[in-house]
Coordinates of C-alpha atoms and ligand atoms in Angstrom, one line a residue:
M1 CA -20.8 -16.7 12.8
Q2 CA -20.3 -13.7 10.0
E3 CA -21.0 -16.2 6.9
R4 CA -24.5 -16.6 8.3
F5 CA -24.8 -13.1 8.6
C6 CA -23.2 -14.1 4.6
D7 CA -25.9 -16.5 4.0
M8 CA -29.0 -14.6 5.7
L9 CA -27.6 -11.4 3.1
R10 CA -27.7 -13.7 0.5
G11 CA -31.5 -14.3 0.4
L12 CA -32.9 -11.0 2.1
F13 CA -30.9 -9.3 -1.1
S14 CA -32.2 -11.9 -3.8
Q15 CA -36.1 -10.9 -2.0
E16 CA -35.2 -7.2 -2.2
N17 CA -34.4 -7.7 -5.0
S18 CA -38.3 -7.7 -6.7
S19 CA -39.5 -4.6 -4.1
S20 CA -36.5 -2.3 -4.2
S21 CA -34.4 -0.4 -6.6
R22 CA -31.1 -1.6 -4.7
A23 CA -28.6 -2.9 -7.1
L24 CA -27.2 -6.5 -6.4
T25 CA -23.5 -4.2 -6.5
Y26 CA -21.4 -3.0 -4.1
R27 CA -17.9 -1.0 -5.4
I28 CA -15.5 0.0 -2.6
R29 CA -12.9 3.2 -2.9
T30 CA -9.6 2.8 -0.8
Y31 CA -7.1 5.4 0.2
G32 CA -4.3 5.2 1.5
C33 CA -1.5 2.6 2.1
Q34 CA -1.8 -1.2 0.8
L35 CA -2.8 -2.5 4.1
N36 CA -5.5 -0.6 3.3
E37 CA -5.7 -1.9 -0.5
S38 CA -5.7 -5.5 1.3
D39 CA -8.1 -4.9 3.3
S40 CA -10.2 -4.4 0.1
E41 CA -9.8 -6.9 -1.0
K42 CA -10.8 -8.8 1.8
M43 CA -14.3 -7.3 2.2
A44 CA -14.5 -7.1 -1.3
G45 CA -14.4 -11.3 -0.9
I46 CA -17.2 -10.4 1.7
F47 CA -19.1 -9.2 -0.5
E48 CA -19.4 -11.7 -3.7
K49 CA -19.9 -14.1 -0.7
M50 CA -23.1 -12.0 0.3
G51 CA -24.2 -12.5 -4.1
L52 CA -23.5 -8.9 -4.3
A53 CA -21.0 -8.4 -8.3
E54 CA -18.7 -5.3 -8.6
D55 CA -20.3 -2.6 -10.2
E56 CA -17.8 0.9 -11.0
S57 CA -20.7 3.1 -12.3
D58 CA -21.5 5.9 -9.8
K59 CA -25.1 3.7 -9.0
P60 CA -24.0 1.3 -6.4
G61 CA -26.0 -1.3 -4.0
V62 CA -23.4 -0.8 -1.5
L63 CA -20.4 2.0 -1.9
L64 CA -18.0 0.9 0.7
L65 CA -15.7 4.1 1.3
N66 CA -11.8 2.2 2.5
T67 CA -10.8 5.6 4.7
C68 CA -6.7 6.4 5.8
A69 CA -6.3 9.8 7.6
I70 CA -2.0 9.6 7.5
R71 CA -1.6 13.8 6.5
E72 CA -4.7 16.2 6.2
N73 CA -4.8 15.9 2.5
A74 CA -6.2 12.5 2.9
E75 CA -8.9 12.8 5.2
D76 CA -10.2 15.9 2.5
R77 CA -10.1 14.1 0.1
L78 CA -12.5 12.4 2.1
F79 CA -14.9 14.3 3.0
G80 CA -14.5 16.1 -0.2
N81 CA -15.8 12.9 -2.0
L82 CA -18.9 12.2 0.5
G83 CA -20.1 15.6 -0.1
F84 CA -20.7 13.6 -4.0
W85 CA -21.7 10.6 -2.9
K86 CA -24.8 12.6 -0.8
T87 CA -25.6 14.0 -4.6
L88 CA -25.3 10.3 -5.9
K89 CA -27.5 9.1 -2.7
T90 CA -30.1 11.3 -3.3
D91 CA -30.6 10.1 -6.9
N92 CA -31.3 6.5 -4.8
P93 CA -31.9 6.3 -1.4
D94 CA -31.7 2.8 -1.9
M95 CA -27.9 2.8 -2.3
L96 CA -25.5 1.9 1.3
I97 CA -22.4 4.3 2.0
V98 CA -20.5 2.3 4.3
L99 CA -17.4 3.8 5.5
C100 CA -14.4 2.2 7.2
G101 CA -10.9 2.3 7.8
C102 CA -8.3 5.4 9.3
M103 CA -10.1 8.1 10.0
T104 CA -12.5 6.2 11.5
K105 CA -10.0 5.7 14.1
L106 CA -9.7 9.6 15.0
N107 CA -12.3 11.4 17.0
E108 CA -12.0 14.4 15.6
D109 CA -13.2 12.8 12.5
L110 CA -15.1 10.2 13.6
M111 CA -17.4 13.4 15.5
R112 CA -17.7 15.4 12.2
I113 CA -19.1 12.4 9.8
K114 CA -21.7 11.8 12.9
R115 CA -22.7 15.6 12.2
S116 CA -22.1 16.3 8.6
F117 CA -22.1 13.2 7.6
S118 CA -25.5 11.4 8.4
Y119 CA -26.9 9.6 6.0
V120 CA -23.2 7.5 6.0
D121 CA -25.4 3.6 6.3
I122 CA -22.9 2.0 8.2
V123 CA -19.0 3.0 10.2
F124 CA -16.8 0.9 11.6
G125 CA -13.1 0.9 11.8
P126 CA -9.9 -0.9 10.6
Q127 CA -9.9 -4.1 13.3
D128 CA -13.8 -5.0 12.3
I129 CA -13.5 -5.4 8.8
H130 CA -14.8 -8.8 9.1
R131 CA -17.7 -8.3 11.0
L132 CA -18.9 -6.3 7.6
P133 CA -21.5 -9.1 6.9
E134 CA -22.8 -8.3 10.6
Y135 CA -23.5 -4.9 10.0
L136 CA -24.1 -5.5 6.9
Y137 CA -27.3 -7.2 7.7
R138 CA -28.9 -5.6 11.2
R139 CA -28.7 -2.1 9.2
L140 CA -31.5 -3.7 6.5
S141 CA -32.9 -5.9 9.2
T142 CA -33.4 -3.4 11.5
G143 CA -32.9 -0.3 9.7
E144 CA -30.8 1.6 12.0
K145 CA -27.4 2.9 11.8
I146 CA -24.8 1.5 13.1
I147 CA -21.4 3.9 14.2
R148 CA -18.7 0.8 16.1
V149 CA -15.4 1.3 15.9
S150 CA -13.4 -0.8 18.3
D151 CA -10.3 -0.6 19.6
D152 CA -10.1 -5.0 19.4
D153 CA -6.6 -6.0 17.5
Y154 CA -7.8 -7.8 15.0
M155 CA -5.5 -11.1 13.2
P156 CA -7.4 -12.5 10.0
D157 CA -6.6 -16.2 10.3
D158 CA -8.9 -16.2 13.6
Y159 CA -11.9 -15.2 11.3
D160 CA -11.2 -17.3 7.5
L161 CA -12.2 -13.9 5.4
P162 CA -11.9 -15.2 1.0
A163 CA -10.8 -11.8 -0.6
S164 CA -11.4 -10.9 -4.1
R165 CA -7.6 -9.7 -5.9
K166 CA -7.2 -6.9 -7.5
R167 CA -4.3 -8.1 -9.8
K168 CA -4.2 -11.2 -10.7
F169 CA -0.4 -11.8 -10.7
R170 CA -0.5 -10.1 -7.7
A171 CA -0.7 -11.0 -4.3
L172 CA -1.1 -9.1 -1.5
V173 CA -0.3 -11.0 2.4
P174 CA -0.1 -8.5 5.2
I175 CA 2.6 -10.3 8.1
M176 CA 2.2 -8.4 10.6
Y177 CA -0.2 -6.2 11.7
G178 CA 0.1 -2.4 13.5
C179 CA 2.7 -0.6 14.3
D180 CA 4.7 0.3 18.0
N181 CA 6.8 3.1 16.5
F182 CA 4.7 5.5 17.5
C183 CA 7.2 8.1 15.4
T184 CA 5.7 10.9 17.2
Y185 CA 4.0 12.5 13.9
C186 CA 2.3 9.4 13.3
V187 CA -2.0 8.1 13.8
V188 CA -1.0 4.0 12.1
P189 CA -0.5 3.6 16.3
Y190 CA -3.2 5.1 16.6
T191 CA -5.4 3.8 13.8
R192 CA -4.0 0.7 13.8
G193 CA -3.9 -0.7 17.1
R194 CA -0.4 -3.1 19.0
E195 CA 1.9 -4.8 16.4
R196 CA 1.7 -8.5 15.8
S197 CA 2.7 -10.9 14.2
R198 CA 0.7 -13.5 12.1
D199 CA 1.9 -17.2 12.3
F200 CA 4.8 -17.8 10.2
G201 CA 2.9 -21.4 9.7
K202 CA -0.2 -19.7 8.8
I203 CA 1.8 -17.8 6.4
I204 CA 3.3 -19.7 4.7
E205 CA 0.5 -22.0 3.9
Q206 CA -0.7 -19.2 2.7
L207 CA 2.4 -18.2 -0.1
R208 CA 1.7 -22.1 -1.0
E209 CA -1.6 -22.0 -2.0
L210 CA -1.2 -18.7 -3.7
S211 CA 1.4 -19.9 -5.7
T212 CA -0.2 -23.3 -6.9
S213 CA -3.5 -20.8 -7.7
G214 CA -1.0 -18.4 -10.2
F215 CA 0.5 -15.5 -8.6
R216 CA 3.7 -15.6 -9.7
E217 CA 4.6 -12.2 -7.2
V218 CA 4.1 -11.4 -4.1
M219 CA 3.8 -8.6 -1.7
L220 CA 4.7 -9.3 2.6
L221 CA 2.9 -6.1 3.8
G222 CA 3.1 -4.7 7.7
Q223 CA 4.4 -1.2 8.2
N224 CA 7.7 -2.6 9.9
V225 CA 8.1 -5.5 8.1
N226 CA 11.5 -6.0 9.7
S227 CA 10.6 -6.5 13.5
Y228 CA 8.2 -9.5 11.8
G229 CA 8.2 -11.8 14.9
R230 CA 9.4 -9.1 17.2
N231 CA 6.6 -9.8 20.1
V232 CA 6.0 -14.1 19.8
A233 CA 8.3 -16.0 22.0
G234 CA 10.1 -18.8 19.6
S235 CA 9.1 -16.9 16.2
P236 CA 12.0 -17.1 13.2
D237 CA 11.7 -13.6 12.5
F238 CA 11.9 -11.0 9.0
P239 CA 14.6 -12.9 6.4
D240 CA 14.0 -16.6 7.9
L241 CA 10.9 -15.9 6.6
L242 CA 12.2 -14.4 3.0
E243 CA 14.6 -16.7 3.8
R244 CA 11.7 -20.2 4.0
I245 CA 10.1 -18.9 1.5
S246 CA 12.4 -18.1 -0.9
G247 CA 13.8 -21.2 -0.4
L248 CA 10.7 -23.3 -2.0
N249 CA 10.9 -20.9 -5.3
L250 CA 6.9 -20.5 -4.6
F251 CA 7.0 -16.9 -6.9
S252 CA 9.0 -16.1 -9.4
R253 CA 9.4 -12.3 -7.3
V254 CA 9.1 -12.2 -3.5
R255 CA 8.6 -8.0 -2.7
F256 CA 7.8 -6.9 0.9
M257 CA 7.5 -3.5 2.3
T258 CA 7.5 -1.2 4.9
S259 CA 11.5 -1.6 5.9
H260 CA 12.4 0.5 8.7
P261 CA 15.8 1.8 8.9
K262 CA 16.0 0.8 12.5
D263 CA 15.5 -2.8 12.5
L264 CA 16.6 -4.2 9.3
S265 CA 19.7 -6.3 9.8
N266 CA 22.7 -7.2 7.7
R267 CA 21.5 -11.2 8.0
L268 CA 18.3 -9.1 5.0
I269 CA 20.6 -7.9 2.8
D270 CA 22.7 -11.3 3.3
I271 CA 19.3 -13.0 2.1
I272 CA 18.3 -10.8 -0.6
A273 CA 22.2 -10.7 -2.2
E274 CA 21.6 -14.6 -2.0
N275 CA 18.4 -14.9 -4.0
P276 CA 17.7 -13.8 -6.9
C277 CA 13.9 -14.4 -6.6
I278 CA 13.6 -11.3 -4.2
E279 CA 13.7 -8.0 -5.5
R280 CA 16.2 -5.9 -5.9
H281 CA 15.1 -3.1 -3.6
L282 CA 14.3 -2.2 -1.1
H283 CA 11.8 0.9 0.7
L284 CA 13.9 2.9 3.0
P285 CA 12.3 5.5 4.0
F286 CA 14.8 8.5 6.3
Q287 CA 11.9 11.0 6.5
S288 CA 15.1 13.3 7.7
G289 CA 18.8 13.5 7.6
S290 CA 19.1 15.1 10.9
N291 CA 19.7 13.6 13.4
D292 CA 18.2 16.3 16.0
I293 CA 14.7 16.0 13.8
L294 CA 15.3 11.9 13.6
R295 CA 15.4 11.9 17.5
R296 CA 12.8 14.1 18.0
M297 CA 10.6 12.4 15.6
N298 CA 11.6 9.2 17.7
R299 CA 12.9 7.3 14.6
G300 CA 14.8 5.4 16.3
Y301 CA 18.2 6.0 14.1
T302 CA 21.0 8.2 13.0
R303 CA 21.8 9.4 9.8
E304 CA 24.7 7.7 10.3
R305 CA 23.3 4.5 11.3
Y306 CA 21.1 4.8 8.7
L307 CA 23.7 5.7 5.5
E308 CA 25.9 3.0 6.7
T309 CA 22.4 0.6 5.6
A310 CA 21.9 2.2 3.0
L311 CA 25.0 1.4 1.8
R312 CA 25.6 -2.2 2.3
F313 CA 22.8 -2.8 0.0
R314 CA 23.5 -0.7 -2.5
E315 CA 27.0 -3.0 -2.2
S316 CA 25.6 -6.0 -1.5
V317 CA 23.1 -5.9 -4.2
P318 CA 24.6 -3.7 -6.8
E319 CA 22.1 -3.7 -9.7
G320 CA 19.6 -3.1 -6.6
T321 CA 17.1 0.6 -6.6
I322 CA 16.5 1.6 -3.1
S323 CA 13.2 5.0 -2.6
T324 CA 12.8 6.2 0.4
D325 CA 9.8 8.9 2.3
I326 CA 10.8 12.2 3.0
I327 CA 8.8 14.4 5.4
V328 CA 9.8 17.9 5.2
G329 CA 8.9 20.9 7.6
F330 CA 8.6 18.4 11.2
P331 CA 8.0 21.3 13.7
G332 CA 11.6 23.1 14.8
E333 CA 13.4 21.8 11.6
T334 CA 16.2 24.7 10.4
E335 CA 17.8 25.4 7.2
N336 CA 20.8 23.5 8.6
D337 CA 18.3 20.2 9.9
F338 CA 16.6 20.7 5.6
T339 CA 20.4 21.2 4.2
D340 CA 21.3 17.5 5.8
T341 CA 18.8 16.0 4.5
L342 CA 19.5 17.5 0.5
N343 CA 23.1 16.3 1.9
L344 CA 22.2 12.8 2.9
M345 CA 20.4 12.4 0.1
N346 CA 23.2 13.3 -2.0
E347 CA 24.8 11.1 -0.9
V348 CA 22.6 7.8 -0.9
R349 CA 21.0 8.7 -4.5
F350 CA 17.6 7.5 -3.9
D351 CA 16.4 5.5 -7.5
S352 CA 13.4 7.4 -5.8
A353 CA 11.5 8.9 -3.4
F354 CA 7.6 9.9 -2.0
T355 CA 8.3 13.5 -0.2
F356 CA 6.0 14.8 1.6
I357 CA 4.8 17.9 4.0
Y358 CA 4.9 17.3 7.1
S359 CA 0.7 17.4 8.3
R360 CA 0.3 18.1 11.2
R361 CA -2.4 15.0 13.6
P362 CA -4.4 15.8 16.6
G363 CA -3.1 13.3 18.8
T364 CA 0.5 12.7 17.9
V365 CA 3.7 13.8 20.2
A366 CA 4.7 16.2 17.4
A367 CA 1.0 17.9 17.2
D368 CA 2.3 19.5 20.8
M369 CA 6.0 20.3 19.8
S370 CA 5.0 24.7 19.4
D371 CA 8.3 25.8 16.6
A372 CA 5.8 25.4 13.8
V373 CA 8.0 26.5 10.3
P374 CA 6.9 28.9 8.2
E375 CA 4.5 28.1 5.7
E376 CA 6.3 30.0 2.5
I377 CA 9.3 28.2 3.4
V378 CA 8.5 24.9 3.3
A379 CA 6.8 25.5 0.9
E380 CA 10.7 26.6 -0.8
R381 CA 11.9 24.3 0.9
F382 CA 9.5 20.8 -0.5
S383 CA 10.4 22.7 -4.1
R384 CA 14.1 22.9 -3.7
L385 CA 13.9 18.5 -2.1
L386 CA 11.7 17.8 -5.2
E387 CA 14.3 19.5 -8.2
L388 CA 17.4 17.6 -5.8
Q389 CA 15.7 14.4 -6.2
N390 CA 13.7 14.7 -10.2
S391 CA 17.0 14.6 -10.8
H392 CA 18.5 11.6 -8.9
C393 CA 14.7 9.9 -10.3
L394 CA 16.5 10.6 -14.1
E395 CA 20.5 10.1 -13.6
S396 CA 19.1 6.6 -11.5
N397 CA 16.8 5.5 -14.9
R398 CA 19.6 6.7 -17.4
S399 CA 21.8 4.7 -16.1
V400 CA 19.9 1.4 -17.5
I401 CA 19.7 2.6 -20.5
G402 CA 20.6 -0.1 -23.3
S403 CA 20.4 -2.9 -21.5
T404 CA 17.7 -5.4 -21.6
Q405 CA 15.7 -6.6 -18.4
E406 CA 13.0 -8.7 -17.6
V407 CA 9.8 -7.8 -16.9
L408 CA 6.7 -8.3 -15.1
I409 CA 3.8 -6.3 -16.9
E410 CA 1.0 -5.7 -15.0
G411 CA -1.2 -3.9 -18.3
T412 CA -1.7 -1.7 -20.9
S413 CA -0.6 2.1 -20.1
H414 CA -3.6 4.8 -18.3
T415 CA -2.5 7.1 -21.9
N416 CA -2.3 5.0 -24.6
D417 CA -3.4 1.4 -25.5
T418 CA -0.9 0.2 -27.5
V419 CA 1.4 1.4 -25.2
F420 CA 2.4 -1.3 -22.1
T421 CA 3.3 -0.9 -18.6
G422 CA 5.7 -3.7 -15.8
R423 CA 8.0 -3.7 -13.4
T424 CA 12.2 -4.5 -13.2
S425 CA 12.4 -6.8 -9.6
S426 CA 14.6 -3.8 -8.8
N427 CA 10.8 -1.8 -9.4
R428 CA 11.6 0.8 -11.8
L429 CA 8.6 1.0 -13.8
V430 CA 9.4 0.6 -17.8
N431 CA 6.9 1.1 -20.6
F432 CA 7.6 -0.9 -23.6
T433 CA 5.8 -1.4 -27.6
I434 CA 6.2 -4.5 -28.5
P435 CA 6.7 -4.6 -32.3
D436 CA 4.2 -6.8 -35.0
G437 CA 4.8 -10.0 -35.5
T438 CA 6.5 -10.4 -32.1
M439 CA 5.8 -14.3 -31.0
I440 CA 4.0 -15.2 -27.9
D441 CA 3.2 -19.1 -26.9
S442 CA 4.8 -20.1 -30.5
E443 CA 1.7 -17.3 -31.4
P444 CA 2.2 -14.0 -33.7
I445 CA 0.7 -11.7 -30.9
R446 CA -2.5 -10.3 -31.7
L447 CA -2.0 -6.2 -30.7
D448 CA -5.6 -5.0 -29.0
S449 CA -7.5 -3.7 -27.1
D450 CA -7.6 -6.4 -24.6
T451 CA -3.7 -7.5 -25.4
G452 CA -3.3 -5.9 -21.9
N453 CA -5.4 -7.9 -20.3
R454 CA -4.6 -10.9 -21.6
I455 CA -0.8 -10.6 -21.4
E456 CA -0.8 -8.8 -17.7
G457 CA 1.3 -11.6 -14.9
R458 CA 3.5 -12.3 -18.0
F459 CA 6.8 -12.1 -18.6
A460 CA 9.2 -9.8 -20.9
S461 CA 12.7 -9.4 -22.0
I462 CA 12.5 -5.9 -22.4
R463 CA 15.3 -3.2 -23.8
L464 CA 15.6 -0.2 -22.4
L465 CA 15.7 3.0 -24.8
K466 CA 15.1 5.9 -23.0
A467 CA 14.9 7.3 -19.7
K468 CA 11.9 9.8 -17.8
T469 CA 11.6 11.1 -14.7
F470 CA 9.6 8.8 -13.1
S471 CA 9.4 5.2 -16.2
I472 CA 11.8 4.7 -18.9
E473 CA 10.9 3.6 -22.7
G474 CA 11.6 0.3 -24.1
R475 CA 10.5 -2.4 -26.2
L476 CA 9.7 -5.7 -25.7
E477 CA 12.6 -8.4 -27.0
N478 CA 10.8 -11.6 -26.2
F479 CA 8.1 -13.3 -23.5
T480 CA 10.5 -15.1 -20.9
D481 CA 8.8 -17.6 -18.2
G482 CA 10.4 -15.4 -15.7
R483 CA 12.0 -18.2 -14.0
Ligands
SAH1 N1 5.3 2.5 8.7 C1 6.1 3.1 7.3 C2 5.3 4.3 6.9 C3 4.4 4.3 7.2 S1 3.2 6.6 6.2 C4 7.2 3.5 7.9 O1 7.5 3.8 9.0 O2 8.2 4.1 6.8 C5 3.6 6.5 5.2 C6 4.7 8.2 4.9 O3 3.9 8.9 5.4 C7 5.6 7.4 5.9 O4 7.1 7.6 5.5 C8 5.8 9.3 6.2 O5 6.7 9.8 5.4 C9 4.4 9.9 6.0 N2 3.7 10.7 6.3 C10 3.1 9.4 8.3 N3 2.8 10.7 9.0 C11 2.9 11.7 8.2 C12 2.4 12.9 8.6 N4 2.1 13.4 9.6 N5 3.0 14.1 7.8 C13 3.9 14.0 6.8 N6 3.6 13.3 6.1 C14 3.5 12.1 7.3
SF4_2 FE1 4.3 4.9 11.5 FE2 6.4 5.2 12.5 FE3 4.6 3.4 12.3 FE4 5.9 4.1 10.4 S1 7.0 2.9 11.5 S2 3.4 3.5 10.4 S3 5.7 6.3 10.1 S4 4.8 5.4 13.2
F3S3 FE1 -3.4 5.2 5.4 FE2 -3.7 4.3 7.9 FE3 -2.5 3.0 5.7 S1 -3.3 6.1 7.8 S2 -1.1 5.3 5.0 S3 -4.8 3.7 5.5 S4 -2.1 3.0 7.2

């Protein structure tokens, strides 16, 4: 069905080519998490099927904004950018603006989009991405504006969506969609619908294809990968999936996120410890170190249980790292609660952390909690938390200085094109130089502005020389084959 729309659009676009000033190009701006990035890769694949080419300029034929609603500042950024695109659309009236993603599922945001951003041509929700061809066709053939945000529990396996992958070495593969946890601060269960796991056999089949087409790393995605298979009678669980993927030897590296502490089993830790292709890293959000706050967040674990899991991972995978997410200023957070958070950080010594100021999200349970923490107190706590975490990051990076580690190269560093960047299996970010005369594929490497592109996806041994807070500086010793 959608295939037919793609074909019709290809015809429509090429007919239009002579009569309209619309470029046969698309641009996607993605906000939010890796699940959104994965959706964007699928929509890029759909655009390419229609014959559109990617265009990073400010004058694409179709602009698609894939939005995030996790915190208020994510929404503010989007609304700010929409103002910018309005000006560009005034100069380029044929440009079609498409808006999708999690914000479209929140009523207040949708009302605001309808009210103040009437130049947006098409709006659909995160569960409707497979309908992009149909909506685009209808917009172009009838001229009607389209606002269709459904509550369907979309499963991509029901549609054959081609993906155009952004990274040539890393494949993002959702293994499940939605979330049933209803943490009281969080919009995701409302924006992404009920938790549903993909079929085990279909995941394995897809991974085999990705491996054959040359991907070295896979990133398995889900809001809570540890509950994979839970809602499907007889389905293997997440440790089974990881064990099978490792056994098939399909990738040099298998990554996954996010692990919810309440569902992480000892067996999962054992499987990580036994299989070196699985990343030596856990992203294990704890959110708060206070049992009272954890209960009011509906997280389903205590600080003691969290500590037990984190320390068990440290013991079983001694070279591994743990990253986390922390929220400061949840309603009713007292100085004692906050001290519990700092104490937990001191006990686990997280190698890195994403730290957030609590943001009230309309429609969530916490939005109706009355005891908001005053802004100045939150700001002061947040800066204490950052200071402590930064010291832990630096301490963690220092602990590996002097060692040589294998890095999967991701390209050129953003700030200097003679410096390259990659990650270790423990997810440490390494920026490194390549000495003149280094051999690659039996020839000396050519160092020019394209080197980063050419070596992206290769593995190398890097000597780690200097620790910074968020990265490590190193020097390449030699290229390796990564297995
Ligand atoms: N499913 C993942 C998290 C997805 S959202 C998990 O449960 O671990 C990523 C992070 O955003 C969360 O871990 C949380 O720390 C943060 N977050 C979510 N809602 C928030 C809110 N209302 N205010 C501040 N931070 C929030
Ligand atoms: Fe949000 Fe909690 Fe689900 Fe994570 S587990 S997406 S924080 S509701
Ligand atoms: Fe944002 Fe939706 Fe992801 S709210 S964090 S894009 S699931």
